[in-house]
Coordinates of C-alpha atoms and ligand atoms in Angstrom, one line a residue:
M1 CA 16.9 9.9 -51.6
S2 CA 15.6 13.6 -51.6
L3 CA 12.8 14.4 -49.0
A4 CA 10.3 14.8 -52.0
E5 CA 11.1 11.3 -53.4
Q6 CA 10.3 9.4 -50.6
P7 CA 7.5 7.1 -50.8
V8 CA 4.2 6.5 -49.0
L9 CA 4.2 3.1 -47.2
V10 CA 0.9 1.6 -46.9
F11 CA 0.8 -1.3 -44.3
D12 CA -1.4 -4.3 -43.6
S13 CA -1.8 -7.6 -42.4
G14 CA -2.9 -8.9 -45.9
I15 CA -4.5 -7.2 -48.9
G16 CA -7.1 -5.2 -47.0
G17 CA -5.1 -2.1 -47.1
L18 CA -5.3 -2.2 -51.0
T19 CA -8.6 -0.6 -50.4
V20 CA -7.0 2.3 -48.7
L21 CA -4.2 2.5 -51.3
R22 CA -6.5 2.8 -54.2
E23 CA -8.0 6.0 -52.7
A24 CA -4.6 7.2 -51.6
R25 CA -3.4 7.0 -55.0
V26 CA -6.0 9.2 -56.4
L27 CA -5.4 11.9 -53.9
I28 CA -1.8 11.7 -53.9
P29 CA -0.7 11.2 -57.6
E30 CA 2.7 12.6 -57.4
R31 CA 4.2 10.0 -54.9
R32 CA 5.5 6.4 -55.1
F33 CA 3.7 4.0 -53.0
V34 CA 5.1 0.7 -51.3
Y35 CA 2.5 -1.6 -50.2
V36 CA 3.4 -4.0 -47.2
A37 CA 1.5 -7.2 -46.5
D38 CA 2.5 -8.8 -43.4
D39 CA 1.1 -12.1 -44.5
A40 CA 3.5 -14.2 -42.5
A41 CA 1.6 -13.0 -39.6
F42 CA -1.9 -12.8 -41.1
P43 CA -4.7 -12.8 -39.6
Y44 CA -4.1 -10.2 -36.9
G45 CA -7.6 -10.6 -35.7
D46 CA -7.1 -12.9 -32.9
W47 CA -3.4 -12.2 -31.7
P48 CA -2.9 -11.5 -28.3
E49 CA -2.7 -7.5 -27.8
Q50 CA 0.9 -7.4 -26.3
A51 CA 2.3 -9.7 -28.7
L52 CA 0.7 -7.9 -31.8
R53 CA 2.1 -4.5 -30.4
D54 CA 5.5 -5.9 -29.9
H55 CA 5.4 -7.7 -33.2
L56 CA 4.3 -4.4 -35.2
L57 CA 6.9 -2.1 -33.2
A58 CA 9.7 -4.4 -34.4
L59 CA 8.7 -4.8 -37.9
M60 CA 7.7 -1.3 -38.5
G61 CA 11.3 -0.4 -37.5
R62 CA 12.7 -2.6 -40.3
L63 CA 10.4 -1.4 -42.7
L64 CA 11.1 2.3 -41.7
R65 CA 14.9 1.7 -42.1
A66 CA 14.4 -0.2 -45.6
H67 CA 12.1 2.3 -47.2
D68 CA 12.5 5.5 -45.7
P69 CA 9.0 6.8 -46.3
A70 CA 7.5 10.3 -46.0
L71 CA 4.5 9.0 -44.5
C72 CA 3.3 5.7 -43.2
V73 CA -0.5 4.5 -43.4
I74 CA -1.3 1.9 -41.0
A75 CA -4.4 0.6 -43.3
C76 CA -5.5 -2.1 -40.7
N77 CA -7.8 -1.2 -37.7
T78 CA -6.7 -4.4 -35.7
A79 CA -3.0 -3.0 -35.9
F80 CA -3.5 0.7 -35.3
T81 CA -6.2 0.3 -32.4
V82 CA -3.7 -1.7 -30.6
A83 CA -0.2 -0.3 -31.5
G84 CA -0.9 3.5 -33.1
A85 CA 0.2 5.1 -30.0
A86 CA 3.2 2.8 -29.4
L87 CA 4.3 3.1 -33.0
R88 CA 4.1 7.0 -33.0
A89 CA 6.1 7.1 -29.5
A90 CA 8.8 4.7 -30.9
Y91 CA 9.2 6.5 -34.3
P92 CA 8.5 10.0 -33.4
Q93 CA 9.9 11.4 -36.8
M94 CA 7.6 9.4 -38.8
P95 CA 3.9 10.8 -39.6
F96 CA 1.5 7.7 -39.1
V97 CA -2.0 7.9 -40.6
G98 CA -4.1 5.5 -38.7
T99 CA -7.4 3.7 -39.4
V100 CA -10.1 3.0 -36.8
P101 CA -13.6 2.1 -36.9
A102 CA -15.7 5.1 -38.4
I103 CA -18.0 5.3 -35.3
K104 CA -18.2 9.1 -35.2
P105 CA -19.2 9.7 -38.9
A106 CA -21.9 6.7 -38.4
A107 CA -23.2 8.4 -35.4
E108 CA -23.6 11.6 -37.1
R109 CA -25.5 9.9 -40.0
T110 CA -27.8 7.3 -38.4
R111 CA -31.3 8.1 -38.6
S112 CA -32.5 5.0 -36.5
G113 CA -29.7 5.1 -33.9
L114 CA -28.9 1.5 -34.4
V115 CA -25.4 1.2 -35.8
S116 CA -23.2 -1.8 -36.1
V117 CA -19.6 -2.2 -36.3
L118 CA -18.2 -5.2 -38.3
A119 CA -14.6 -5.9 -37.4
T120 CA -12.2 -8.5 -36.4
P121 CA -12.3 -10.0 -32.9
G122 CA -9.3 -8.0 -32.0
T123 CA -10.7 -4.4 -33.0
V124 CA -14.2 -5.1 -31.4
Q125 CA -12.3 -5.7 -27.8
R126 CA -10.0 -2.9 -28.0
D127 CA -10.4 -0.2 -25.3
Y128 CA -9.8 2.1 -28.4
T129 CA -12.9 1.0 -30.0
R130 CA -15.1 1.1 -26.7
G131 CA -13.5 4.8 -26.1
L132 CA -14.9 5.8 -29.7
I133 CA -18.2 4.8 -28.9
Q134 CA -18.3 6.5 -25.4
S135 CA -17.0 9.5 -26.9
F136 CA -18.9 9.7 -30.2
A137 CA -21.9 7.5 -30.1
A138 CA -23.3 7.5 -26.7
R139 CA -26.6 8.3 -27.9
C140 CA -26.7 5.4 -30.4
Q141 CA -27.2 1.6 -29.8
V142 CA -23.9 0.2 -31.2
R143 CA -23.6 -3.7 -31.9
L144 CA -20.1 -4.8 -32.2
V145 CA -19.7 -7.8 -34.4
G146 CA -16.4 -9.6 -34.2
S147 CA -15.6 -12.0 -37.3
V148 CA -12.7 -14.3 -37.0
R149 CA -13.3 -15.7 -40.7
L150 CA -14.4 -12.7 -42.9
A151 CA -10.9 -11.1 -43.5
G152 CA -9.7 -14.7 -44.7
M153 CA -12.9 -14.8 -47.0
A154 CA -12.0 -11.3 -48.6
E155 CA -8.3 -12.6 -49.2
A156 CA -9.8 -15.6 -51.1
Y157 CA -12.4 -13.7 -52.7
M158 CA -10.1 -11.1 -54.2
R159 CA -7.9 -14.1 -55.6
G160 CA -10.8 -15.2 -57.5
L161 CA -11.4 -18.3 -55.2
P162 CA -15.0 -19.5 -54.4
V163 CA -16.4 -18.2 -51.1
P164 CA -20.0 -19.5 -50.4
D165 CA -22.6 -16.8 -50.0
L166 CA -24.1 -19.0 -46.9
D167 CA -20.6 -18.6 -45.1
I168 CA -20.5 -14.8 -45.4
Q169 CA -24.2 -14.5 -44.6
A170 CA -23.3 -16.2 -41.3
E171 CA -20.6 -13.7 -40.4
I172 CA -22.8 -10.6 -41.1
A173 CA -26.2 -11.6 -39.7
A174 CA -25.7 -10.3 -36.3
C175 CA -25.1 -6.8 -37.6
F176 CA -28.9 -6.6 -38.5
V177 CA -31.0 -5.6 -35.4
Q178 CA -34.6 -4.7 -35.0
H179 CA -35.8 -2.8 -31.9
Q180 CA -39.2 -1.1 -31.1
G181 CA -39.9 -0.7 -34.8
A182 CA -36.5 0.9 -35.8
R183 CA -33.6 -1.3 -37.4
T184 CA -29.9 -1.0 -38.2
D185 CA -29.2 1.6 -40.9
I186 CA -25.4 1.7 -40.8
V187 CA -22.8 -0.9 -40.8
V188 CA -19.4 0.3 -40.1
L189 CA -16.8 -1.6 -42.1
G190 CA -14.2 -1.7 -39.4
C191 CA -11.5 -3.8 -41.1
T192 CA -10.0 -2.8 -44.4
H193 CA -10.5 -6.2 -46.0
Y194 CA -14.3 -5.8 -46.0
P195 CA -15.0 -3.1 -48.6
F196 CA -13.8 -5.8 -51.0
L197 CA -16.9 -7.8 -50.1
A198 CA -19.4 -4.7 -50.0
N199 CA -21.3 -5.8 -52.8
V200 CA -21.7 -9.2 -51.6
F201 CA -22.9 -7.7 -48.4
R202 CA -25.3 -5.7 -50.2
R203 CA -26.8 -8.5 -52.0
L204 CA -27.0 -10.9 -48.8
A205 CA -28.2 -8.1 -46.5
P206 CA -31.6 -8.7 -45.3
W207 CA -32.5 -4.9 -45.6
P208 CA -30.6 -2.1 -47.1
V209 CA -27.9 -0.5 -44.9
D210 CA -25.2 2.2 -45.6
W211 CA -21.9 0.2 -45.5
L212 CA -19.3 2.9 -44.1
D213 CA -15.8 2.4 -45.7
P214 CA -13.5 4.7 -44.2
A215 CA -10.8 4.6 -47.0
E216 CA -11.3 7.9 -48.8
A217 CA -11.2 9.9 -45.3
I218 CA -7.9 8.2 -44.7
A219 CA -6.6 9.0 -47.7
R220 CA -7.6 12.6 -47.4
H221 CA -5.9 12.8 -44.1
A222 CA -2.7 11.4 -45.6
R223 CA -3.0 13.9 -48.6
S224 CA -3.1 16.9 -45.9
L225 CA 0.1 15.8 -44.0
L226 CA 2.2 15.9 -47.5
P227 CA 3.2 19.1 -49.4
V228 CA 1.5 19.2 -52.8
A229 CA 3.8 18.9 -55.7
G230 CA 3.3 19.7 -59.2
Q231 CA 4.9 16.8 -60.7
A232 CA 5.6 13.1 -60.4
L233 CA 8.3 12.9 -57.9
H234 CA 9.4 9.4 -59.1
P235 CA 8.1 9.0 -62.7
H236 CA 10.0 5.9 -63.8
T237 CA 9.6 3.6 -60.5
P238 CA 6.3 1.8 -60.3
D239 CA 4.6 1.2 -57.1
S240 CA 5.6 -1.9 -55.4
A241 CA 4.0 -4.6 -52.9
L242 CA 6.1 -6.8 -50.8
F243 CA 5.1 -9.6 -48.5
T244 CA 6.6 -10.5 -45.2
R245 CA 6.3 -14.3 -45.9
G246 CA 8.6 -13.9 -49.0
T247 CA 7.6 -14.6 -52.8
P248 CA 3.8 -14.6 -53.1
D249 CA 2.1 -17.5 -55.0
F250 CA 0.5 -16.9 -58.6
L251 CA -2.9 -15.8 -57.6
T252 CA -1.4 -13.0 -55.3
R253 CA 0.9 -11.7 -57.9
R254 CA -1.9 -11.5 -60.3
L255 CA -3.9 -9.4 -57.8
M256 CA -1.0 -7.2 -57.4
N257 CA -0.5 -6.7 -60.9
S258 CA -4.0 -6.0 -61.5
F259 CA -3.4 -3.0 -58.9
G260 CA -0.4 -1.8 -60.9
L261 CA 2.0 -3.0 -58.2
A262 CA 5.3 -4.7 -58.9
V263 CA 6.2 -7.5 -56.5
D264 CA 9.2 -6.8 -54.7
D265 CA 11.1 -10.3 -54.5
T266 CA 14.2 -8.8 -53.1
P267 CA 15.6 -11.6 -50.8
R268 CA 15.5 -10.4 -47.2
P269 CA 15.8 -12.3 -43.7
P270 CA 12.4 -14.0 -42.7
V271 CA 10.2 -12.1 -40.2
E272 CA 10.2 -13.7 -36.8
V273 CA 6.5 -14.2 -35.9
V274 CA 5.8 -15.0 -32.2
A275 CA 1.9 -14.9 -31.6
Ligands
LIG1 N1 -7.3 -5.7 -42.4 C1 -7.0 -5.7 -41.0 C2 -8.2 -4.6 -40.4 O1 -8.5 -3.7 -40.8 C3 -7.4 -7.0 -40.3 C4 -7.3 -8.4 -40.8 C5 -6.7 -9.5 -40.2 O2 -7.4 -10.2 -39.3 O3 -5.4 -9.4 -40.0 O4 -8.4 -4.8 -39.3

Protein backbone atom coordinates (compact mmCIF):
# COMPACT_ATOMS: atom_id res chain seq x y z
CA MET A 1 0.00 0.00 0.00
CA SER A 2 1.43 3.38 -0.93
CA LEU A 3 1.76 5.98 1.79
CA ALA A 4 -1.05 8.06 0.31
CA GLU A 5 -3.46 5.09 0.28
CA GLN A 6 -3.11 4.25 3.95
CA PRO A 7 -6.46 4.53 5.78
CA VAL A 8 -7.36 6.48 8.87
CA LEU A 9 -8.13 4.16 11.79
CA VAL A 10 -10.80 5.35 14.24
CA PHE A 11 -10.92 3.41 17.49
CA ASP A 12 -13.37 3.16 20.38
CA SER A 13 -14.67 0.57 22.83
CA GLY A 14 -18.01 0.57 21.00
CA ILE A 15 -20.05 2.75 18.68
CA GLY A 16 -19.20 6.08 20.37
CA GLY A 17 -16.32 6.78 18.02
CA LEU A 18 -18.83 7.02 15.18
CA THR A 19 -19.59 10.53 16.47
CA VAL A 20 -15.98 11.40 15.64
CA LEU A 21 -15.89 9.36 12.43
CA ARG A 22 -18.81 11.32 10.93
CA GLU A 23 -16.94 14.64 11.41
CA ALA A 24 -13.61 13.21 10.24
CA ARG A 25 -15.12 11.94 7.00
CA VAL A 26 -16.36 15.44 6.19
CA LEU A 27 -12.94 17.00 6.69
CA ILE A 28 -10.86 14.13 5.27
CA PRO A 29 -12.90 13.10 2.24
CA GLU A 30 -10.02 11.60 0.28
CA ARG A 31 -9.07 8.83 2.73
CA ARG A 32 -10.56 5.46 3.45
CA PHE A 33 -11.59 4.88 7.08
CA VAL A 34 -11.36 1.73 9.17
CA TYR A 35 -13.56 1.88 12.26
CA VAL A 36 -12.68 -0.46 15.13
CA ALA A 37 -15.04 -1.17 18.04
CA ASP A 38 -13.47 -3.14 20.88
CA ASP A 39 -16.82 -4.60 21.85
CA ALA A 40 -15.17 -7.67 23.37
CA ALA A 41 -13.93 -5.36 26.15
CA PHE A 42 -16.86 -2.89 26.31
CA PRO A 43 -17.45 -0.95 28.51
CA TYR A 44 -14.03 0.52 29.34
CA GLY A 45 -15.63 2.83 31.92
CA ASP A 46 -14.88 0.80 35.04
CA TRP A 47 -11.76 -1.13 34.01
CA PRO A 48 -8.77 -0.82 36.36
CA GLU A 49 -6.28 1.64 34.84
CA GLN A 50 -3.25 -0.62 34.43
CA ALA A 51 -5.26 -3.51 32.98
CA LEU A 52 -6.90 -1.19 30.43
CA ARG A 53 -3.55 0.35 29.48
CA ASP A 54 -1.98 -3.10 28.94
CA HIS A 55 -4.99 -4.27 26.95
CA LEU A 56 -4.92 -1.18 24.70
CA LEU A 57 -1.18 -1.44 24.05
CA ALA A 58 -1.46 -5.06 22.96
CA LEU A 59 -4.60 -4.59 20.88
CA MET A 60 -3.31 -1.46 19.16
CA GLY A 61 -0.11 -3.28 18.17
CA ARG A 62 -2.22 -5.88 16.35
CA LEU A 63 -4.43 -3.28 14.70
CA LEU A 64 -1.53 -1.18 13.48
CA ARG A 65 0.16 -4.24 11.97
CA ALA A 66 -3.05 -5.41 10.31
CA HIS A 67 -4.21 -2.06 8.86
CA ASP A 68 -1.07 0.04 8.52
CA PRO A 69 -2.97 3.33 8.98
CA ALA A 70 -1.65 6.79 8.11
CA LEU A 71 -3.09 8.07 11.37
CA CYS A 72 -4.99 6.67 14.30
CA VAL A 73 -7.79 8.52 16.10
CA ILE A 74 -8.43 7.25 19.61
CA ALA A 75 -12.07 8.33 19.69
CA CYS A 76 -12.51 7.39 23.32
CA ASN A 77 -11.83 9.56 26.36
CA THR A 78 -11.63 6.57 28.68
CA ALA A 79 -8.92 4.95 26.55
CA PHE A 80 -6.91 8.02 25.64
CA THR A 81 -6.74 9.57 29.11
CA VAL A 82 -5.30 6.33 30.48
CA ALA A 83 -3.13 5.12 27.60
CA GLY A 84 -2.46 8.02 25.22
CA ALA A 85 1.08 8.63 26.46
CA ALA A 86 1.89 4.90 26.58
CA LEU A 87 0.59 4.39 23.02
CA ARG A 88 2.70 7.25 21.69
CA ALA A 89 5.76 5.88 23.49
CA ALA A 90 5.19 2.31 22.26
CA TYR A 91 4.42 3.25 18.63
CA PRO A 92 6.44 6.41 18.00
CA GLN A 93 6.01 6.27 14.19
CA MET A 94 2.22 6.43 14.44
CA PRO A 95 0.47 9.80 14.72
CA PHE A 96 -2.22 9.36 17.39
CA VAL A 97 -5.02 11.90 17.68
CA GLY A 98 -6.59 11.66 21.09
CA THR A 99 -9.88 12.53 22.72
CA VAL A 100 -9.99 14.24 26.11
CA PRO A 101 -12.84 16.06 27.89
CA ALA A 102 -13.31 19.55 26.38
CA ILE A 103 -12.61 21.32 29.67
CA LYS A 104 -10.52 24.14 28.17
CA PRO A 105 -13.17 25.34 25.67
CA ALA A 106 -15.85 24.97 28.35
CA ALA A 107 -13.88 27.20 30.74
CA GLU A 108 -13.41 29.77 27.98
CA ARG A 109 -17.09 29.80 27.11
CA THR A 110 -18.94 29.58 30.41
CA ARG A 111 -20.68 32.70 31.64
CA SER A 112 -21.83 31.38 35.01
CA GLY A 113 -18.52 29.69 35.88
CA LEU A 114 -20.39 26.46 36.65
CA VAL A 115 -19.33 23.66 34.31
CA SER A 116 -20.07 19.94 34.51
CA VAL A 117 -18.16 17.09 32.91
CA LEU A 118 -20.29 14.05 32.09
CA ALA A 119 -18.06 11.04 31.42
CA THR A 120 -17.36 7.45 32.38
CA PRO A 121 -16.23 6.69 35.96
CA GLY A 122 -12.75 5.97 34.57
CA THR A 123 -12.42 9.33 32.83
CA VAL A 124 -13.59 11.39 35.81
CA GLN A 125 -11.07 9.64 38.09
CA ARG A 126 -8.06 10.15 35.82
CA ASP A 127 -5.12 12.34 36.80
CA TYR A 128 -5.28 13.54 33.19
CA THR A 129 -8.76 14.99 33.71
CA ARG A 130 -7.81 16.58 37.05
CA GLY A 131 -4.77 18.09 35.30
CA LEU A 132 -6.98 19.67 32.63
CA ILE A 133 -9.13 21.27 35.31
CA GLN A 134 -6.11 22.64 37.18
CA SER A 135 -4.49 23.97 34.03
CA PHE A 136 -7.48 25.46 32.27
CA ALA A 137 -10.47 25.75 34.57
CA ALA A 138 -9.03 26.75 37.93
CA ARG A 139 -11.41 29.72 38.08
CA CYS A 140 -14.50 27.63 37.37
CA GLN A 141 -16.48 25.36 39.59
CA VAL A 142 -16.23 22.02 37.79
CA ARG A 143 -18.55 19.18 38.75
CA LEU A 144 -17.35 15.73 37.61
CA VAL A 145 -20.19 13.32 36.95
CA GLY A 146 -19.18 9.70 36.32
CA SER A 147 -21.86 7.50 34.77
CA VAL A 148 -21.56 3.73 34.70
CA ARG A 149 -24.61 3.21 32.51
CA LEU A 150 -24.87 5.95 29.90
CA ALA A 151 -22.47 4.49 27.33
CA GLY A 152 -24.50 1.26 27.33
CA MET A 153 -27.72 3.26 27.01
CA ALA A 154 -26.31 5.10 23.98
CA GLU A 155 -25.38 1.72 22.45
CA ALA A 156 -28.96 0.51 22.91
CA TYR A 157 -30.54 3.76 21.74
CA MET A 158 -28.54 3.78 18.50
CA ARG A 159 -29.63 0.22 17.76
CA GLY A 160 -33.25 1.31 18.07
CA LEU A 161 -33.85 -0.36 21.44
CA PRO A 162 -36.00 1.37 24.09
CA VAL A 163 -34.19 3.40 26.74
CA PRO A 164 -36.52 4.92 29.37
CA ASP A 165 -36.28 8.68 29.82
CA LEU A 166 -36.24 8.20 33.59
CA ASP A 167 -33.05 6.13 33.39
CA ILE A 168 -31.29 8.77 31.32
CA GLN A 169 -32.58 11.55 33.55
CA ALA A 170 -31.14 9.82 36.61
CA GLU A 171 -27.70 9.71 34.96
CA ILE A 172 -27.58 13.39 33.96
CA ALA A 173 -29.33 14.95 37.00
CA ALA A 174 -26.09 15.57 38.92
CA CYS A 175 -24.78 17.79 36.10
CA PHE A 176 -27.20 20.56 37.01
CA VAL A 177 -25.94 22.76 39.82
CA GLN A 178 -27.38 25.98 41.25
CA HIS A 179 -25.13 28.08 43.43
CA GLN A 180 -25.67 31.61 44.73
CA GLY A 181 -28.07 32.52 41.96
CA ALA A 182 -25.87 31.03 39.20
CA ARG A 183 -26.45 27.75 37.45
CA THR A 184 -24.54 25.32 35.25
CA ASP A 185 -24.45 26.58 31.67
CA ILE A 186 -22.13 24.04 30.01
CA VAL A 187 -22.01 20.26 30.18
CA VAL A 188 -18.93 18.71 28.60
CA LEU A 189 -19.75 15.45 26.83
CA GLY A 190 -16.67 13.57 28.06
CA CYS A 191 -17.52 10.26 26.41
CA THR A 192 -17.84 9.88 22.66
CA HIS A 193 -21.02 7.84 23.06
CA TYR A 194 -22.96 10.72 24.59
CA PRO A 195 -23.46 13.04 21.57
CA PHE A 196 -25.80 10.35 20.21
CA LEU A 197 -28.07 11.11 23.18
CA ALA A 198 -27.71 14.90 22.98
CA ASN A 199 -31.27 15.47 21.82
CA VAL A 200 -32.64 13.35 24.64
CA PHE A 201 -30.41 15.23 27.11
CA ARG A 202 -31.73 18.56 25.79
CA ARG A 203 -35.31 17.42 26.23
CA LEU A 204 -34.76 16.09 29.75
CA ALA A 205 -32.54 18.92 31.06
CA PRO A 206 -34.09 21.02 33.85
CA TRP A 207 -32.82 24.15 32.03
CA PRO A 208 -31.02 24.74 28.72
CA VAL A 209 -27.23 24.32 28.69
CA ASP A 210 -24.56 23.96 25.98
CA TRP A 211 -23.68 20.31 25.49
CA LEU A 212 -20.06 20.39 24.37
CA ASP A 213 -19.10 17.76 21.81
CA PRO A 214 -15.40 17.73 20.85
CA ALA A 215 -15.85 15.66 17.67
CA GLU A 216 -15.32 18.45 15.18
CA ALA A 217 -12.19 19.72 16.95
CA ILE A 218 -10.77 16.18 16.93
CA ALA A 219 -11.49 15.87 13.22
CA ARG A 220 -9.83 19.22 12.54
CA HIS A 221 -6.75 18.09 14.42
CA ALA A 222 -6.62 14.85 12.42
CA ARG A 223 -7.00 16.83 9.19
CA SER A 224 -4.09 19.08 10.11
CA LEU A 225 -1.77 16.07 10.44
CA LEU A 226 -2.48 14.66 6.99
CA PRO A 227 -1.41 16.05 3.64
CA VAL A 228 -4.34 17.32 1.58
CA ALA A 229 -4.93 15.34 -1.61
CA GLY A 230 -6.86 16.61 -4.61
CA GLN A 231 -8.46 13.25 -5.36
CA ALA A 232 -9.89 10.18 -3.59
CA LEU A 233 -6.98 7.96 -2.63
CA HIS A 234 -8.96 4.72 -2.51
CA PRO A 235 -12.08 5.39 -4.61
CA HIS A 236 -13.33 1.80 -4.87
CA THR A 237 -12.79 0.47 -1.37
CA PRO A 238 -15.62 1.25 1.08
CA ASP A 239 -15.00 2.35 4.64
CA SER A 240 -15.23 -0.62 6.96
CA ALA A 241 -15.98 -1.49 10.57
CA LEU A 242 -14.58 -4.33 12.59
CA PHE A 243 -15.62 -5.67 15.97
CA THR A 244 -13.17 -7.42 18.28
CA ARG A 245 -15.85 -9.83 19.48
CA GLY A 246 -16.25 -11.14 15.94
CA THR A 247 -19.33 -11.02 13.76
CA PRO A 248 -21.78 -8.39 15.03
CA ASP A 249 -25.51 -8.99 15.41
CA PHE A 250 -28.21 -7.81 13.02
CA LEU A 251 -28.93 -4.48 14.77
CA THR A 252 -25.26 -3.57 14.91
CA ARG A 253 -24.76 -4.50 11.29
CA ARG A 254 -27.75 -2.37 10.31
CA LEU A 255 -26.34 0.56 12.27
CA MET A 256 -22.96 0.21 10.56
CA ASN A 257 -24.61 0.04 7.17
CA SER A 258 -26.55 3.22 7.96
CA PHE A 259 -23.15 4.87 8.47
CA GLY A 260 -21.97 3.51 5.13
CA LEU A 261 -19.56 1.06 6.75
CA ALA A 262 -19.04 -2.44 5.38
CA VAL A 263 -18.70 -4.90 8.25
CA ASP A 264 -15.35 -6.66 8.12
CA ASP A 265 -16.04 -10.33 8.90
CA THR A 266 -12.54 -11.61 8.19
CA PRO A 267 -11.94 -14.44 10.68
CA ARG A 268 -9.24 -13.46 13.17
CA PRO A 269 -7.96 -14.87 16.45
CA PRO A 270 -10.15 -13.78 19.39
CA VAL A 271 -8.98 -10.87 21.49
CA GLU A 272 -7.95 -11.89 24.97
CA VAL A 273 -9.76 -9.68 27.47
CA VAL A 274 -8.39 -9.65 30.99
CA ALA A 275 -10.09 -6.91 33.02
N1 LIG B 1 -16.72 6.01 24.27
C1 LIG B 1 -15.87 5.90 25.40
C2 LIG B 1 -15.35 7.27 25.86
O1 LIG B 1 -15.27 8.20 25.09
C3 LIG B 1 -16.32 5.14 26.62
C4 LIG B 1 -17.35 4.08 26.63
C5 LIG B 1 -16.98 2.92 27.55
O2 LIG B 1 -17.27 2.96 28.76
O3 LIG B 1 -16.38 1.97 27.03
O4 LIG B 1 -14.99 7.44 26.99
